[in-house]
mmCIF file of C-alpha atoms in Angstrom:
data_model
loop_
_atom_site.group_PDB
_atom_site.id
_atom_site.type_symbol
_atom_site.label_atom_id
_atom_site.label_comp_id
_atom_site.label_asym_id
_atom_site.label_seq_id
_atom_site.Cartn_x
_atom_site.Cartn_y
_atom_site.Cartn_z
ATOM 1 C CA MET A 191 0.000 0.000 0.000
ATOM 2 C CA ASP A 192 1.610 3.258 -1.084
ATOM 3 C CA LEU A 193 1.753 6.250 1.249
ATOM 4 C CA SER A 194 -1.022 8.211 -0.468
ATOM 5 C CA LEU A 195 -3.404 5.276 -0.158
ATOM 6 C CA GLN A 196 -2.357 4.815 3.462
ATOM 7 C CA GLY A 197 -3.433 8.400 4.131
ATOM 8 C CA LYS A 198 -6.847 7.789 2.587
ATOM 9 C CA PHE A 199 -7.248 4.577 4.542
ATOM 10 C CA LEU A 200 -6.365 6.358 7.788
ATOM 11 C CA SER A 201 -8.892 9.089 7.016
ATOM 12 C CA PHE A 202 -11.525 6.433 6.424
ATOM 13 C CA LEU A 203 -10.723 4.719 9.731
ATOM 14 C CA GLU A 204 -10.990 8.023 11.586
ATOM 15 C CA SER A 205 -14.216 9.210 9.958
ATOM 16 C CA LYS A 206 -15.832 5.770 9.596
ATOM 17 C CA SER A 207 -17.482 6.982 6.427
ATOM 18 C CA ILE A 208 -17.055 6.651 2.685
ATOM 19 C CA ARG A 209 -17.969 8.703 -0.348
ATOM 20 C CA ARG A 210 -18.929 7.099 -3.643
ATOM 21 C CA VAL A 211 -16.914 8.023 -6.724
ATOM 22 C CA GLY A 212 -18.418 11.224 -8.064
ATOM 23 C CA GLY A 213 -20.649 11.623 -5.019
ATOM 24 C CA ILE A 214 -20.703 14.224 -2.275
ATOM 25 C CA GLU A 215 -22.644 12.405 0.425
ATOM 26 C CA GLU A 216 -20.706 10.892 3.323
ATOM 27 C CA ILE A 217 -22.006 7.381 4.000
ATOM 28 C CA PRO A 218 -21.369 6.023 7.516
ATOM 29 C CA VAL A 219 -19.853 2.549 7.725
ATOM 30 C CA ASN A 220 -19.794 0.275 10.761
ATOM 31 C CA LEU A 221 -16.987 -2.252 10.551
ATOM 32 C CA ARG A 222 -14.013 -3.819 12.259
ATOM 33 C CA VAL A 223 -10.600 -4.096 10.666
ATOM 34 C CA ILE A 224 -8.531 -7.275 10.897
ATOM 35 C CA SER A 225 -5.194 -6.956 9.128
ATOM 36 C CA ALA A 226 -2.267 -9.299 8.591
ATOM 37 C CA THR A 227 1.307 -8.852 7.456
ATOM 38 C CA ASN A 228 4.402 -10.974 6.968
ATOM 39 C CA VAL A 229 6.812 -8.080 7.570
ATOM 40 C CA GLU A 230 7.882 -6.256 10.737
ATOM 41 C CA LEU A 231 5.791 -3.105 10.475
ATOM 42 C CA GLU A 232 7.842 -1.284 13.107
ATOM 43 C CA GLN A 233 10.880 -1.596 10.849
ATOM 44 C CA VAL A 234 8.888 -0.491 7.803
ATOM 45 C CA VAL A 235 7.669 2.552 9.744
ATOM 46 C CA GLY A 236 11.274 3.371 10.625
ATOM 47 C CA GLN A 237 12.184 3.144 6.937
ATOM 48 C CA GLY A 238 9.452 5.627 6.068
ATOM 49 C CA ALA A 239 7.485 3.170 3.943
ATOM 50 C CA PHE A 240 4.526 2.925 6.337
ATOM 51 C CA ARG A 241 2.808 5.798 8.134
ATOM 52 C CA SER A 242 3.362 5.751 11.874
ATOM 53 C CA ASP A 243 -0.084 7.247 12.575
ATOM 54 C CA LEU A 244 -1.755 4.469 10.591
ATOM 55 C CA PHE A 245 0.385 1.871 12.348
ATOM 56 C CA TYR A 246 -0.699 3.072 15.786
ATOM 57 C CA ARG A 247 -4.313 3.327 14.616
ATOM 58 C CA ILE A 248 -4.539 -0.312 13.517
ATOM 59 C CA ASN A 249 -2.167 -1.795 16.099
ATOM 60 C CA VAL A 250 -4.735 -2.051 18.895
ATOM 61 C CA ILE A 251 -4.379 -5.779 19.527
ATOM 62 C CA SER A 252 -1.502 -7.751 18.005
ATOM 63 C CA LEU A 253 -1.321 -11.509 17.629
ATOM 64 C CA HIS A 254 1.865 -13.253 16.569
ATOM 65 C CA ILE A 255 1.200 -16.452 14.627
ATOM 66 C CA PRO A 256 4.369 -18.540 14.310
ATOM 67 C CA PRO A 257 5.258 -20.040 10.934
ATOM 68 C CA LEU A 258 4.043 -23.542 10.206
ATOM 69 C CA ARG A 259 7.499 -25.068 10.675
ATOM 70 C CA GLU A 260 7.391 -23.998 14.361
ATOM 71 C CA ARG A 261 3.943 -25.403 15.089
ATOM 72 C CA GLY A 262 4.759 -29.093 15.481
ATOM 73 C CA ASN A 263 1.772 -31.418 15.213
ATOM 74 C CA ASP A 264 -0.470 -28.551 14.113
ATOM 75 C CA VAL A 265 0.770 -29.450 10.629
ATOM 76 C CA ILE A 266 -1.041 -32.795 10.866
ATOM 77 C CA LEU A 267 -4.235 -31.280 12.272
ATOM 78 C CA ILE A 268 -4.351 -28.708 9.490
ATOM 79 C CA ALA A 269 -3.546 -31.351 6.873
ATOM 80 C CA ARG A 270 -6.491 -33.458 8.087
ATOM 81 C CA LYS A 271 -8.747 -30.427 7.795
ATOM 82 C CA PHE A 272 -7.657 -29.994 4.181
ATOM 83 C CA VAL A 273 -8.297 -33.695 3.510
ATOM 84 C CA ASN A 274 -11.900 -33.211 4.660
ATOM 85 C CA GLU A 275 -12.212 -30.070 2.556
ATOM 86 C CA PHE A 276 -10.961 -31.754 -0.610
ATOM 87 C CA ASN A 277 -13.068 -34.856 -0.006
ATOM 88 C CA VAL A 278 -16.068 -32.581 -0.453
ATOM 89 C CA LYS A 279 -14.559 -30.678 -3.380
ATOM 90 C CA PHE A 280 -13.487 -33.771 -5.327
ATOM 91 C CA ASN A 281 -16.223 -36.132 -4.083
ATOM 92 C CA LYS A 282 -13.593 -38.483 -2.694
ATOM 93 C CA HIS A 283 -13.498 -40.622 0.446
ATOM 94 C CA VAL A 284 -9.926 -40.330 1.670
ATOM 95 C CA LYS A 285 -9.832 -41.259 5.357
ATOM 96 C CA GLY A 286 -6.576 -39.560 6.256
ATOM 97 C CA LEU A 287 -2.813 -39.981 6.149
ATOM 98 C CA THR A 288 -0.552 -42.926 6.855
ATOM 99 C CA ASN A 289 2.088 -42.654 9.572
ATOM 100 C CA ASP A 290 4.783 -42.356 6.906
ATOM 101 C CA ALA A 291 2.874 -39.513 5.270
ATOM 102 C CA GLU A 292 2.565 -37.681 8.576
ATOM 103 C CA ARG A 293 6.278 -38.068 9.258
ATOM 104 C CA LYS A 294 7.026 -36.686 5.807
ATOM 105 C CA LEU A 295 4.859 -33.632 6.459
ATOM 106 C CA LEU A 296 6.505 -33.046 9.833
ATOM 107 C CA SER A 297 9.989 -33.225 8.298
ATOM 108 C CA HIS A 298 9.328 -30.374 5.853
ATOM 109 C CA SER A 299 10.244 -26.737 6.567
ATOM 110 C CA TRP A 300 7.127 -25.257 4.880
ATOM 111 C CA PRO A 301 8.567 -22.054 3.442
ATOM 112 C CA GLY A 302 5.151 -21.381 1.878
ATOM 113 C CA ASN A 303 3.320 -21.896 5.182
ATOM 114 C CA ILE A 304 -0.407 -22.766 5.106
ATOM 115 C CA ARG A 305 -0.809 -22.092 1.385
ATOM 116 C CA GLU A 306 1.945 -24.564 0.574
ATOM 117 C CA LEU A 307 0.453 -27.223 2.860
ATOM 118 C CA ARG A 308 -2.968 -26.730 1.289
ATOM 119 C CA ASN A 309 -1.529 -27.139 -2.214
ATOM 120 C CA VAL A 310 0.443 -30.233 -1.191
ATOM 121 C CA ILE A 311 -2.659 -31.907 0.261
ATOM 122 C CA GLU A 312 -4.771 -30.952 -2.761
ATOM 123 C CA ARG A 313 -2.185 -32.453 -5.120
ATOM 124 C CA SER A 314 -1.927 -35.572 -2.944
ATOM 125 C CA MET A 315 -5.706 -36.009 -2.975
ATOM 126 C CA ILE A 316 -5.768 -35.861 -6.770
ATOM 127 C CA PHE A 317 -3.105 -38.552 -7.159
ATOM 128 C CA ALA A 318 -3.852 -40.754 -4.117
ATOM 129 C CA LYS A 319 -4.438 -44.358 -5.206
ATOM 130 C CA THR A 320 -6.124 -45.599 -1.996
ATOM 131 C CA ASP A 321 -8.313 -44.194 0.771
ATOM 132 C CA LEU A 322 -5.185 -43.136 2.681
ATOM 133 C CA ILE A 323 -2.606 -40.608 1.551
ATOM 134 C CA ASP A 324 0.795 -42.275 1.718
ATOM 135 C CA ALA A 325 4.243 -40.698 1.742
ATOM 136 C CA GLY A 326 4.626 -41.511 -1.944
ATOM 137 C CA ASP A 327 1.563 -39.401 -2.764
ATOM 138 C CA ILE A 328 3.105 -36.323 -1.160
ATOM 139 C CA VAL A 329 5.401 -34.153 -3.251
ATOM 140 C CA LEU A 330 7.351 -31.880 -0.921
ATOM 141 C CA SER A 331 9.488 -30.215 -3.251
ATOM 142 C CA ASN A 332 11.888 -27.682 -3.247
ATOM 143 C CA ILE A 333 9.397 -26.498 -5.916
ATOM 144 C CA VAL A 334 8.353 -23.551 -3.814
ATOM 145 C CA GLN A 335 11.926 -22.569 -3.117
ATOM 146 C CA GLN A 336 13.630 -23.306 -6.420
ATOM 147 C CA THR A 337 11.032 -22.935 -9.160
ATOM 148 C CA ASN A 338 9.574 -19.642 -10.303
ATOM 149 C CA TYR A 339 6.327 -20.371 -12.117
ATOM 150 C CA SER A 340 5.049 -17.414 -14.075
ATOM 151 C CA ASP A 341 1.460 -18.603 -13.957
ATOM 152 C CA GLY A 342 -0.710 -20.712 -11.727
ATOM 153 C CA LEU A 343 -3.426 -23.247 -12.383
ATOM 154 C CA PHE A 344 -6.954 -21.889 -12.387
ATOM 155 C CA LEU A 345 -9.797 -24.333 -12.932
ATOM 156 C CA PRO A 346 -13.504 -23.645 -13.406
ATOM 157 C CA ARG A 347 -16.042 -25.188 -11.067
ATOM 158 C CA GLY A 348 -17.789 -28.385 -12.004
ATOM 159 C CA LEU A 349 -14.838 -30.333 -13.422
ATOM 160 C CA SER A 350 -14.632 -34.048 -12.752
ATOM 161 C CA LEU A 351 -11.643 -35.465 -10.885
ATOM 162 C CA ASP A 352 -10.274 -36.892 -14.159
ATOM 163 C CA GLN A 353 -10.567 -33.478 -15.815
ATOM 164 C CA ILE A 354 -8.758 -31.830 -12.907
ATOM 165 C CA GLU A 355 -5.964 -34.423 -13.043
ATOM 166 C CA GLY A 356 -5.625 -33.961 -16.801
ATOM 167 C CA GLU A 357 -5.435 -30.180 -16.563
ATOM 168 C CA TYR A 358 -2.941 -30.375 -13.716
ATOM 169 C CA LEU A 359 -0.742 -32.830 -15.619
ATOM 170 C CA LYS A 360 -0.835 -30.572 -18.683
ATOM 171 C CA LYS A 361 0.271 -27.588 -16.592
ATOM 172 C CA VAL A 362 3.116 -29.510 -14.911
ATOM 173 C CA LEU A 363 4.353 -30.650 -18.339
ATOM 174 C CA GLU A 364 4.341 -27.035 -19.522
ATOM 175 C CA TRP A 365 6.093 -25.815 -16.369
ATOM 176 C CA ASN A 366 8.879 -28.329 -16.986
ATOM 177 C CA ASN A 367 9.034 -27.839 -20.785
ATOM 178 C CA TYR A 368 8.042 -31.494 -21.263
ATOM 179 C CA ASN A 369 11.147 -32.713 -19.411
ATOM 180 C CA LEU A 370 9.618 -36.062 -18.505
ATOM 181 C CA ASP A 371 12.179 -36.950 -15.842
ATOM 182 C CA ALA A 372 11.514 -33.647 -14.075
ATOM 183 C CA VAL A 373 7.742 -34.074 -14.397
ATOM 184 C CA ALA A 374 7.818 -37.616 -12.995
ATOM 185 C CA LYS A 375 9.996 -36.481 -10.099
ATOM 186 C CA GLN A 376 7.759 -33.504 -9.337
ATOM 187 C CA LEU A 377 4.631 -35.659 -9.352
ATOM 188 C CA GLY A 378 6.267 -38.492 -7.425
ATOM 189 C CA ILE A 379 5.374 -41.103 -10.058
ATOM 190 C CA THR A 380 7.340 -43.444 -12.327
ATOM 191 C CA ARG A 381 8.055 -42.757 -15.986
ATOM 192 C CA LYS A 382 5.729 -45.653 -16.858
ATOM 193 C CA THR A 383 2.861 -44.143 -14.853
ATOM 194 C CA LEU A 384 3.556 -40.767 -16.418
ATOM 195 C CA TRP A 385 3.433 -42.315 -19.899
ATOM 196 C CA GLU A 386 0.077 -43.961 -19.079
ATOM 197 C CA LYS A 387 -1.385 -40.700 -17.802
ATOM 198 C CA ARG A 388 -0.116 -38.729 -20.802
ATOM 199 C CA LYS A 389 -1.713 -41.289 -23.108
ATOM 200 C CA LYS A 390 -4.962 -41.181 -21.119
ATOM 201 C CA TYR A 391 -5.218 -37.401 -21.374
ATOM 202 C CA GLY A 392 -3.878 -36.992 -24.906
ATOM 203 C CA LEU A 393 -0.628 -35.342 -23.814
ATOM 204 C CA MET A 394 1.874 -37.388 -25.832
ATOM 205 C CA LYS A 395 3.729 -34.424 -27.334
ATOM 206 C CA GLU A 396 7.491 -34.848 -26.965
#
């Protein structure tokens, strides 16, 4: 948020009113503000990149949430929540994670925090072969740390699980420029399985 916008936001917080574009009437607004940041705002204030008056205005109650890597078994509890969420989304019946899968999750540093864990569980749900996610279904890559993808994967609602898997496989192939060894490693599958899936989804381009 640039400094000029910070000033407008502070004015809004003080007046608790808004004015429509092109309008003159002040419209009162009753709300509460919950904000989050992954930077030390005190340091940013000292650098002149964040207004001190806005900082003190929003810093009424502060909660520090430690990164996922410092939260121990919370990783497993959150992963189970995501399993339930994706069971509904994909109409699957995955019961949970094996002990090996849980150990694999606990061994990871999670540089992408909750978002990374959510993506890992979603990917595992798509490729899980049984009603339990095993360690082999979980791809904990250094993908987040080492790979800079210029675009993400956005899917419309209403796709079947096969359609989702096909679209995801297509995107991973594109991300890796059809380097099949890299794709198989990223997905945690063998070259033979990759060949079968490419054939299934019409992705046999070399």
